[in-house]
Amino acid sequence: MPFLSASAKIENLFDNLGSASLNVTVNPGEYEKGFKTIVREIRKVKEQGFNQHELDRAKASFIEKRDYQFGERNKVTSQNYVTVYVNAFLRDLPYPSAEFYNEFYNLHIKNIGLEEVEANIDKFYNNKNRDFYVM
């Protein structure tokens, strides 16, 4: 594998502006190969999508991570609270408890279907408004 790690995400930047991003950490000296590989993988996802088993595995992994975070909720740093409170003040966002988030995600993640995932992939991973930056 020409990269050490890779991830993709879709997130809201502002109220009506979303963003899709790819992050890849390549092996030293394999920059071009790593970049081409991750672009090829995203292209494959756009063309073939995911199957139900892959979605189920991703949901289980997400819930496992959320459950771990919930178990560690009493070890949260002050900086995390600052970020939550600043967002609540500046963006008028609620700041629910860790218990609320845990219940919410465990209840609703099972309702995410392949159609929703593929619609978001089509919406965000396209050839419009694309920027690349390398750090």
Backbone as a printed PyTorch tensor [residue, N CA C, xyz], in Angstrom:
tensor([[[  0.8510,  -1.1670,   0.0000],
         [  0.0000,   0.0000,   0.0000],
         [  0.9050,   1.2410,   0.0000]],

        [[  0.6830,   2.1560,  -0.9220],
         [  1.5520,   3.3250,  -1.0310],
         [  1.2070,   4.4520,  -0.0610]],

        [[  0.3170,   4.1940,   0.8810],
         [  0.0520,   5.2150,   1.8960],
         [ -0.1140,   4.5580,   3.2570]],

        [[  0.1680,   5.3510,   4.2980],
         [  0.0780,   4.8460,   5.6660],
         [ -1.3500,   4.8660,   6.1830]],

        [[ -2.0890,   5.9100,   5.8200],
         [ -3.4860,   6.0070,   6.2240],
         [ -4.2200,   6.9020,   5.2510]],

        [[ -5.5330,   6.7330,   5.2070],
         [ -6.3690,   7.5600,   4.3460],
         [ -7.7520,   7.6380,   4.9610]],

        [[ -8.4180,   8.7590,   4.7410],
         [ -9.7820,   8.9230,   5.2240],
         [-10.5170,   9.9000,   4.3160]],

        [[-11.8230,   9.8070,   4.3380],
         [-12.6810,  10.7110,   3.5780],
         [-13.8210,  11.1210,   4.4890]],

        [[-14.2560,  12.3700,   4.3350],
         [-15.3890,  12.8120,   5.1550],
         [-16.1690,  13.9040,   4.4420]],

        [[-17.3990,  14.0350,   4.8480],
         [-18.2890,  15.1030,   4.3930],
         [-18.7370,  15.8220,   5.6580]],

        [[-18.6470,  17.1500,   5.6290],
         [-19.0200,  17.9210,   6.8160],
         [-19.6020,  19.2620,   6.4140]],

        [[-20.3110,  19.8760,   7.3170],
         [-20.8190,  21.2260,   7.1160],
         [-19.7700,  22.2240,   7.5710]],

        [[-19.4590,  23.1680,   6.6970],
         [-18.5370,  24.2390,   7.0710],
         [-19.3150,  25.3960,   7.6780]],

        [[-20.4070,  25.7410,   7.0260],
         [-21.3000,  26.8040,   7.4730],
         [-22.7190,  26.3130,   7.2850]],

        [[-23.7060,  27.1430,   7.5770],
         [-25.0940,  26.7040,   7.5080],
         [-25.4590,  26.0690,   6.1700]],

        [[-25.1320,  26.7060,   5.0570],
         [-25.5340,  26.1860,   3.7480],
         [-24.3490,  25.7770,   2.8850]],

        [[-23.2210,  25.4780,   3.5070],
         [-22.0350,  25.1270,   2.7480],
         [-21.4060,  23.8700,   3.3120]],

        [[-21.3880,  22.8340,   2.4970],
         [-20.7760,  21.5760,   2.8980],
         [-19.4290,  21.3960,   2.2320]],

        [[-18.6950,  20.4230,   2.7170],
         [-17.3700,  20.1510,   2.1860],
         [-17.0960,  18.6580,   2.2410]],

        [[-16.4460,  18.1780,   1.2040],
         [-15.9570,  16.8070,   1.1920],
         [-14.4440,  16.8820,   1.1600]],

        [[-13.8040,  16.0400,   1.9340],
         [-12.3430,  16.0890,   1.9490],
         [-11.7590,  14.6880,   2.0390]],

        [[-10.5730,  14.5770,   1.4940],
         [ -9.7820,  13.3540,   1.5610],
         [ -8.4850,  13.7030,   2.2600]],

        [[ -8.0730,  12.8500,   3.1480],
         [ -6.7840,  13.0200,   3.8090],
         [ -5.9890,  11.7430,   3.6100]],

        [[ -4.7630,  11.8960,   3.2040],
         [ -3.9190,  10.7300,   2.9820],
         [ -2.5190,  11.0160,   3.5150]],

        [[ -1.9690,  10.0670,   4.2290],
         [ -0.5880,  10.1320,   4.7030],
         [  0.1820,   9.1000,   3.9050]],

        [[  1.0750,   9.5920,   3.0470],
         [  1.7820,   8.7000,   2.1360],
         [  3.1090,   8.2410,   2.7260]],

        [[  3.5860,   7.1440,   2.1920],
         [  4.9110,   6.6520,   2.5690],
         [  5.9600,   7.6160,   2.0140]],

        [[  7.0540,   7.8170,   2.7140],
         [  8.1100,   8.7000,   2.2060],
         [  8.5490,   8.2790,   0.8020]],

        [[  8.6190,   9.2580,  -0.0790],
         [  9.0620,   9.0070,  -1.4390],
         [  8.0060,   8.4310,  -2.3630]],

        [[  6.7960,   8.2050,  -1.8750],
         [  5.7190,   7.6340,  -2.7030],
         [  4.5350,   8.5880,  -2.8160]],

        [[  4.8260,   9.8740,  -2.9270],
         [  3.7770,  10.8870,  -2.9360],
         [  2.8320,  10.7200,  -4.1140]],

        [[  3.3810,  10.6420,  -5.3020],
         [  2.5410,  10.5360,  -6.4850],
         [  1.7430,   9.2290,  -6.4760]],

        [[  2.4000,   8.1460,  -6.1350],
         [  1.7410,   6.8370,  -6.1000],
         [  0.6100,   6.8250,  -5.0610]],

        [[  0.8570,   7.3830,  -3.8840],
         [ -0.1640,   7.4390,  -2.8420],
         [ -1.3440,   8.2850,  -3.2450]],

        [[ -1.0650,   9.4400,  -3.8470],
         [ -2.1330,  10.3280,  -4.2880],
         [ -2.9760,   9.6710,  -5.3670]],

        [[ -2.3290,   9.0710,  -6.3450],
         [ -3.0660,   8.4150,  -7.4290],
         [ -3.9130,   7.2550,  -6.9010]],

        [[ -3.4000,   6.5400,  -5.9200],
         [ -4.1490,   5.4160,  -5.3540],
         [ -5.4190,   5.8920,  -4.6680]],

        [[ -5.3310,   6.9480,  -3.8730],
         [ -6.5240,   7.4190,  -3.1600],
         [ -7.5500,   8.0030,  -4.1280]],

        [[ -7.0920,   8.6900,  -5.1650],
         [ -8.0160,   9.2050,  -6.1820],
         [ -8.6930,   8.0450,  -6.9050]],

        [[ -7.9430,   6.9980,  -7.2050],
         [ -8.5090,   5.8110,  -7.8490],
         [ -9.5660,   5.1540,  -6.9550]],

        [[ -9.3090,   5.1030,  -5.6430],
         [-10.2720,   4.4950,  -4.7170],
         [-11.5680,   5.3040,  -4.6570]],

        [[-11.4570,   6.6220,  -4.6320],
         [-12.6630,   7.4590,  -4.6240],
         [-13.4290,   7.2920,  -5.9310]],

        [[-12.7300,   7.2220,  -7.0310],
         [-13.3910,   7.0050,  -8.3200],
         [-14.1390,   5.6670,  -8.2990]],

        [[-13.5190,   4.6520,  -7.7300],
         [-14.1520,   3.3300,  -7.6360],
         [-15.4220,   3.3960,  -6.7820]],

        [[-15.3610,   4.1480,  -5.6880],
         [-16.5410,   4.3160,  -4.8300],
         [-17.6570,   5.0060,  -5.6110]],

        [[-17.3130,   6.0470,  -6.3670],
         [-18.3380,   6.7480,  -7.1530],
         [-18.9600,   5.8400,  -8.2070]],

        [[-18.1580,   5.0010,  -8.8250],
         [-18.6660,   4.1380,  -9.8910],
         [-19.4110,   2.9150,  -9.3640]],

        [[-18.9120,   2.3120,  -8.2760],
         [-19.4750,   1.0520,  -7.7950],
         [-20.2620,   1.1830,  -6.5000]],

        [[-20.0610,   2.2900,  -5.7830],
         [-20.7470,   2.4640,  -4.5110],
         [-20.2360,   1.4860,  -3.4630]],

        [[-21.0380,   1.2870,  -2.4430],
         [-20.7300,   0.3580,  -1.3640],
         [-21.7780,  -0.7470,  -1.3700]],

        [[-21.4490,  -1.8580,  -0.7460],
         [-22.4630,  -2.8900,  -0.5700],
         [-22.9470,  -2.8560,   0.8830]],

        [[-23.9900,  -3.6070,   1.1690],
         [-24.6070,  -3.5660,   2.4930],
         [-23.6310,  -4.0080,   3.5820]],

        [[-22.8280,  -5.0090,   3.3020],
         [-21.8570,  -5.4850,   4.2920],
         [-20.8690,  -4.3830,   4.6600]],

        [[-20.3850,  -3.6350,   3.6750],
         [-19.4440,  -2.5360,   3.9470],
         [-20.1040,  -1.4460,   4.7890]],

        [[-21.3490,  -1.1220,   4.4740],
         [-22.0680,  -0.1140,   5.2620],
         [-22.2910,  -0.6070,   6.6880]],

        [[-22.6880,  -1.8530,   6.8460],
         [-22.9020,  -2.4020,   8.1890],
         [-21.6150,  -2.3830,   9.0080]],

        [[-20.4930,  -2.7180,   8.3650],
         [-19.2010,  -2.7120,   9.0500],
         [-18.8160,  -1.2870,   9.4610]],

        [[-19.0740,  -0.3020,   8.6000],
         [-18.7720,   1.0940,   8.9230],
         [-19.6450,   1.5830,  10.0840]],

        [[-20.9190,   1.2100,  10.0850],
         [-21.8120,   1.5940,  11.1760],
         [-21.3380,   0.9870,  12.4970]],

        [[-20.9720,  -0.2880,  12.4730],
         [-20.5060,  -0.9630,  13.6940],
         [-19.2320,  -0.3100,  14.2130]],

        [[-18.3380,   0.0550,  13.3180],
         [-17.0960,   0.7190,  13.7200],
         [-17.3850,   2.0780,  14.3310]],

        [[-18.3060,   2.8200,  13.7320],
         [-18.6830,   4.1300,  14.2440],
         [-19.2610,   4.0090,  15.6520]],

        [[-20.1750,   3.0740,  15.8460],
         [-20.7990,   2.8840,  17.1580],
         [-19.7580,   2.4420,  18.1820]],

        [[-18.8310,   1.5990,  17.7850],
         [-17.7670,   1.1690,  18.7000],
         [-16.9350,   2.3730,  19.1700]],

        [[-16.5970,   3.2440,  18.2400],
         [-15.8320,   4.4470,  18.6000],
         [-16.6550,   5.3750,  19.4870]],

        [[-17.9240,   5.5440,  19.1660],
         [-18.8010,   6.4010,  19.9830],
         [-18.9430,   5.8180,  21.3960]],

        [[-19.0910,   4.5140,  21.4920],
         [-19.2180,   3.8820,  22.8050],
         [-17.9480,   4.0870,  23.6250]],

        [[-16.8000,   3.9970,  22.9560],
         [-15.5310,   4.2470,  23.6520],
         [-15.4780,   5.6960,  24.1410]],

        [[-15.8360,   6.6370,  23.2650],
         [-15.8380,   8.0490,  23.6550],
         [-16.8030,   8.2940,  24.8140]],

        [[-17.9360,   7.6250,  24.7740],
         [-18.8930,   7.7810,  25.8640],
         [-18.2980,   7.2680,  27.1730]],

        [[-17.5890,   6.1660,  27.1060],
         [-16.9390,   5.6270,  28.2950],
         [-15.8550,   6.5440,  28.8420]],

        [[-15.2790,   7.3630,  27.9700],
         [-14.2090,   8.2870,  28.3590],
         [-14.7330,   9.7000,  28.6200]],

        [[-16.0450,   9.8710,  28.6880],
         [-16.6350,  11.2120,  28.7670],
         [-16.1980,  12.0160,  29.9830]],

        [[-15.7680,  11.3640,  31.0330],
         [-15.3250,  12.0970,  32.2200],
         [-13.8600,  12.5100,  32.1370]],

        [[-13.2160,  12.1910,  31.0340],
         [-11.8040,  12.5370,  30.8490],
         [-11.6150,  13.6030,  29.7710]],

        [[-12.6750,  14.2920,  29.4090],
         [-12.6350,  15.2960,  28.3460],
         [-11.8440,  16.5170,  28.8210]],

        [[-11.0260,  17.0600,  27.9160],
         [-10.2140,  18.2320,  28.2640],
         [-11.0640,  19.4990,  28.2530]],

        [[-10.5760,  20.5040,  28.9060],
         [-11.2650,  21.7970,  28.9330],
         [-11.4060,  22.3760,  27.5370]],

        [[-10.4190,  22.1290,  26.6730],
         [-10.4660,  22.6570,  25.3050],
         [-11.7010,  22.1600,  24.5600]],

        [[-12.0890,  20.9100,  24.7820],
         [-13.2890,  20.3860,  24.1340],
         [-14.5240,  21.1610,  24.5660]],

        [[-14.6020,  21.4820,  25.8540],
         [-15.7450,  22.2640,  26.3320],
         [-15.7410,  23.6570,  25.7340]],

        [[-14.5730,  24.2420,  25.6160],
         [-14.4680,  25.5870,  25.0380],
         [-14.9940,  25.5670,  23.6070]],

        [[-14.5810,  24.5910,  22.8220],
         [-15.0280,  24.4860,  21.4340],
         [-16.5440,  24.3540,  21.3610]],

        [[-17.1130,  23.5170,  22.1840],
         [-18.5650,  23.3200,  22.1960],
         [-19.2760,  24.6100,  22.5600]],

        [[-18.8200,  25.2850,  23.5910],
         [-19.4840,  26.5110,  24.0440],
         [-19.3200,  27.6470,  23.0420]],

        [[-18.1600,  27.7480,  22.4090],
         [-17.9600,  28.7900,  21.3930],
         [-18.8950,  28.5520,  20.2170]],

        [[-18.9840,  27.2900,  19.7560],
         [-19.9090,  26.9810,  18.6620],
         [-21.3560,  27.2510,  19.0570]],

        [[-21.7000,  26.9500,  20.2820],
         [-23.0590,  27.2140,  20.7590],
         [-23.3550,  28.7060,  20.7180]],

        [[-22.4030,  29.5070,  21.1210],
         [-22.6000,  30.9560,  21.1610],
         [-22.5640,  31.5710,  19.7650]],

        [[-21.5480,  31.2480,  18.9770],
         [-21.3670,  31.8940,  17.6760],
         [-22.3140,  31.3730,  16.6020]],

        [[-22.6290,  30.0980,  16.6630],
         [-23.4570,  29.4920,  15.6170],
         [-24.8390,  29.1050,  16.1140]],

        [[-25.1450,  29.4850,  17.3400],
         [-26.4360,  29.1830,  17.9500],
         [-26.7410,  27.6840,  17.8970]],

        [[-25.7170,  26.8880,  18.2180],
         [-25.8650,  25.4390,  18.2310],
         [-26.1550,  24.9510,  19.6440]],

        [[-26.9790,  23.9370,  19.7600],
         [-27.2120,  23.3670,  21.0930],
         [-25.9670,  22.6160,  21.5640]],

        [[-25.8770,  22.3650,  22.8340],
         [-24.7640,  21.5690,  23.3570],
         [-25.3080,  20.4870,  24.2680]],

        [[-25.8260,  19.4210,  23.6230],
         [-26.3840,  18.3090,  24.3840],
         [-25.3170,  17.5550,  25.1710]],

        [[-25.7700,  16.7840,  26.0950],
         [-24.8690,  16.0000,  26.9490],
         [-24.2930,  14.8070,  26.1870]],

        [[-23.2570,  14.2270,  26.7460],
         [-22.6640,  13.0130,  26.1730],
         [-23.6950,  11.8920,  26.1390]],

        [[-24.5540,  11.8320,  27.1210],
         [-25.5970,  10.8140,  27.1770],
         [-26.5590,  10.9650,  26.0030]],

        [[-26.9200,  12.2390,  25.7050],
         [-27.8250,  12.4920,  24.5730],
         [-27.1920,  12.0050,  23.2770]],

        [[-25.9300,  12.4080,  23.0300],
         [-25.2530,  12.0000,  21.8050],
         [-25.1750,  10.4810,  21.6940]],

        [[-24.8300,   9.8330,  22.7760],
         [-24.7060,   8.3790,  22.7470],
         [-26.0350,   7.7260,  22.3820]],

        [[-27.1040,   8.1460,  23.0070],
         [-28.4230,   7.5940,  22.7000],
         [-28.8420,   7.9230,  21.2690]],

        [[-28.6050,   9.1680,  20.8540],
         [-28.9980,   9.6160,  19.5230],
         [-28.3200,   8.7820,  18.4420]],

        [[-27.0040,   8.6570,  18.5180],
         [-26.2860,   7.9030,  17.4920],
         [-26.6620,   6.4330,  17.5050]],

        [[-26.7740,   5.8300,  18.6630],
         [-27.1460,   4.4240,  18.7270],
         [-28.5450,   4.1880,  18.1730]],

        [[-29.4280,   5.1560,  18.3340],
         [-30.7990,   5.0230,  17.8540],
         [-30.8990,   5.2470,  16.3450]],

        [[-30.1910,   6.2510,  15.8290],
         [-30.4070,   6.6780,  14.4460],
         [-29.4460,   6.1120,  13.4140]],

        [[-28.3010,   5.6370,  13.8110],
         [-27.3470,   5.1700,  12.7990],
         [-27.8840,   3.9730,  12.0300]],

        [[-28.7130,   3.1730,  12.6630],
         [-29.2640,   2.0030,  11.9740],
         [-30.1840,   2.3970,  10.8170]],

        [[-30.6740,   3.6390,  10.8100],
         [-31.5830,   4.0950,   9.7590],
         [-30.8760,   4.6210,   8.5170]],

        [[-29.5690,   4.7180,   8.5500],
         [-28.8300,   5.2040,   7.3840],
         [-28.7420,   4.0780,   6.3680]],

        [[-29.2050,   4.3640,   5.1430],
         [-29.2170,   3.3490,   4.1000],
         [-28.2170,   3.6370,   2.9930]],

        [[-28.0050,   2.6530,   2.1610],
         [-27.0820,   2.7910,   1.0410],
         [-27.4670,   3.9400,   0.1120]],

        [[-28.7620,   4.1470,  -0.0800],
         [-29.2220,   5.2020,  -0.9780],
         [-28.7670,   6.5790,  -0.4800]],

        [[-28.8780,   6.7990,   0.8310],
         [-28.4370,   8.0740,   1.4090],
         [-26.9420,   8.2790,   1.2390]],

        [[-26.1850,   7.2370,   1.5110],
         [-24.7280,   7.3170,   1.4040],
         [-24.3450,   7.6390,  -0.0330]],

        [[-24.9200,   6.9370,  -0.9790],
         [-24.5770,   7.1490,  -2.3780],
         [-25.0210,   8.5160,  -2.8740]],

        [[-26.1430,   9.0220,  -2.3810],
         [-26.5840,  10.3690,  -2.7670],
         [-25.5840,  11.4160,  -2.2900]],

        [[-25.0500,  11.2390,  -1.0850],
         [-24.0630,  12.1890,  -0.5820],
         [-22.7400,  12.0820,  -1.3330]],

        [[-22.3700,  10.8850,  -1.7110],
         [-21.1520,  10.7210,  -2.5060],
         [-21.3130,  11.4460,  -3.8340]],

        [[-22.4430,  11.2470,  -4.5030],
         [-22.6880,  11.9150,  -5.7840],
         [-22.7140,  13.4350,  -5.6290]],

        [[-23.2720,  13.8980,  -4.5310],
         [-23.4010,  15.3470,  -4.3110],
         [-22.0520,  16.0030,  -4.0460]],

        [[-21.2110,  15.3810,  -3.2570],
         [-20.0030,  16.0500,  -2.7920],
         [-18.7270,  15.6590,  -3.5360]],

        [[-18.6090,  14.4370,  -3.9670],
         [-17.3850,  14.0270,  -4.6500],
         [-17.6130,  14.1040,  -6.1580]],

        [[-17.3600,  15.2970,  -6.6910],
         [-17.5700,  15.5360,  -8.1150],
         [-16.4240,  16.3830,  -8.6570]],

        [[-16.5350,  16.7700,  -9.9010],
         [-15.4670,  17.5330, -10.5390],
         [-15.6670,  19.0450, -10.4610]],

        [[-16.6210,  19.5090,  -9.6820],
         [-16.8700,  20.9430,  -9.5490],
         [-16.2450,  21.4560,  -8.2610]],

        [[-15.7570,  22.6670,  -8.3090],
         [-15.2210,  23.3400,  -7.1150],
         [-14.2080,  22.4800,  -6.3560]],

        [[-13.2610,  21.9500,  -7.0660],
         [-12.2880,  21.0570,  -6.4570],
         [-10.9800,  21.8050,  -6.2220]],

        [[-10.4590,  21.6810,  -5.0240],
         [ -9.1680,  22.2590,  -4.6630],
         [ -8.2990,  21.1620,  -4.0860]],

        [[ -7.0120,  21.2510,  -4.3360],
         [ -6.0410,  20.3180,  -3.7700],
         [ -5.0070,  21.1030,  -2.9950]],

        [[ -4.6180,  20.5870,  -1.8740],
         [ -3.4870,  21.1660,  -1.1720],
         [ -2.6890,  20.0470,  -0.5350]],

        [[ -1.4040,  20.2730,  -0.4690],
         [ -0.4790,  19.2720,   0.0470],
         [  0.2730,  19.8980,   1.1980]],

        [[  0.3340,  19.1710,   2.2890],
         [  1.0850,  19.6620,   3.4470],
         [  2.1920,  18.6700,   3.7770]]])
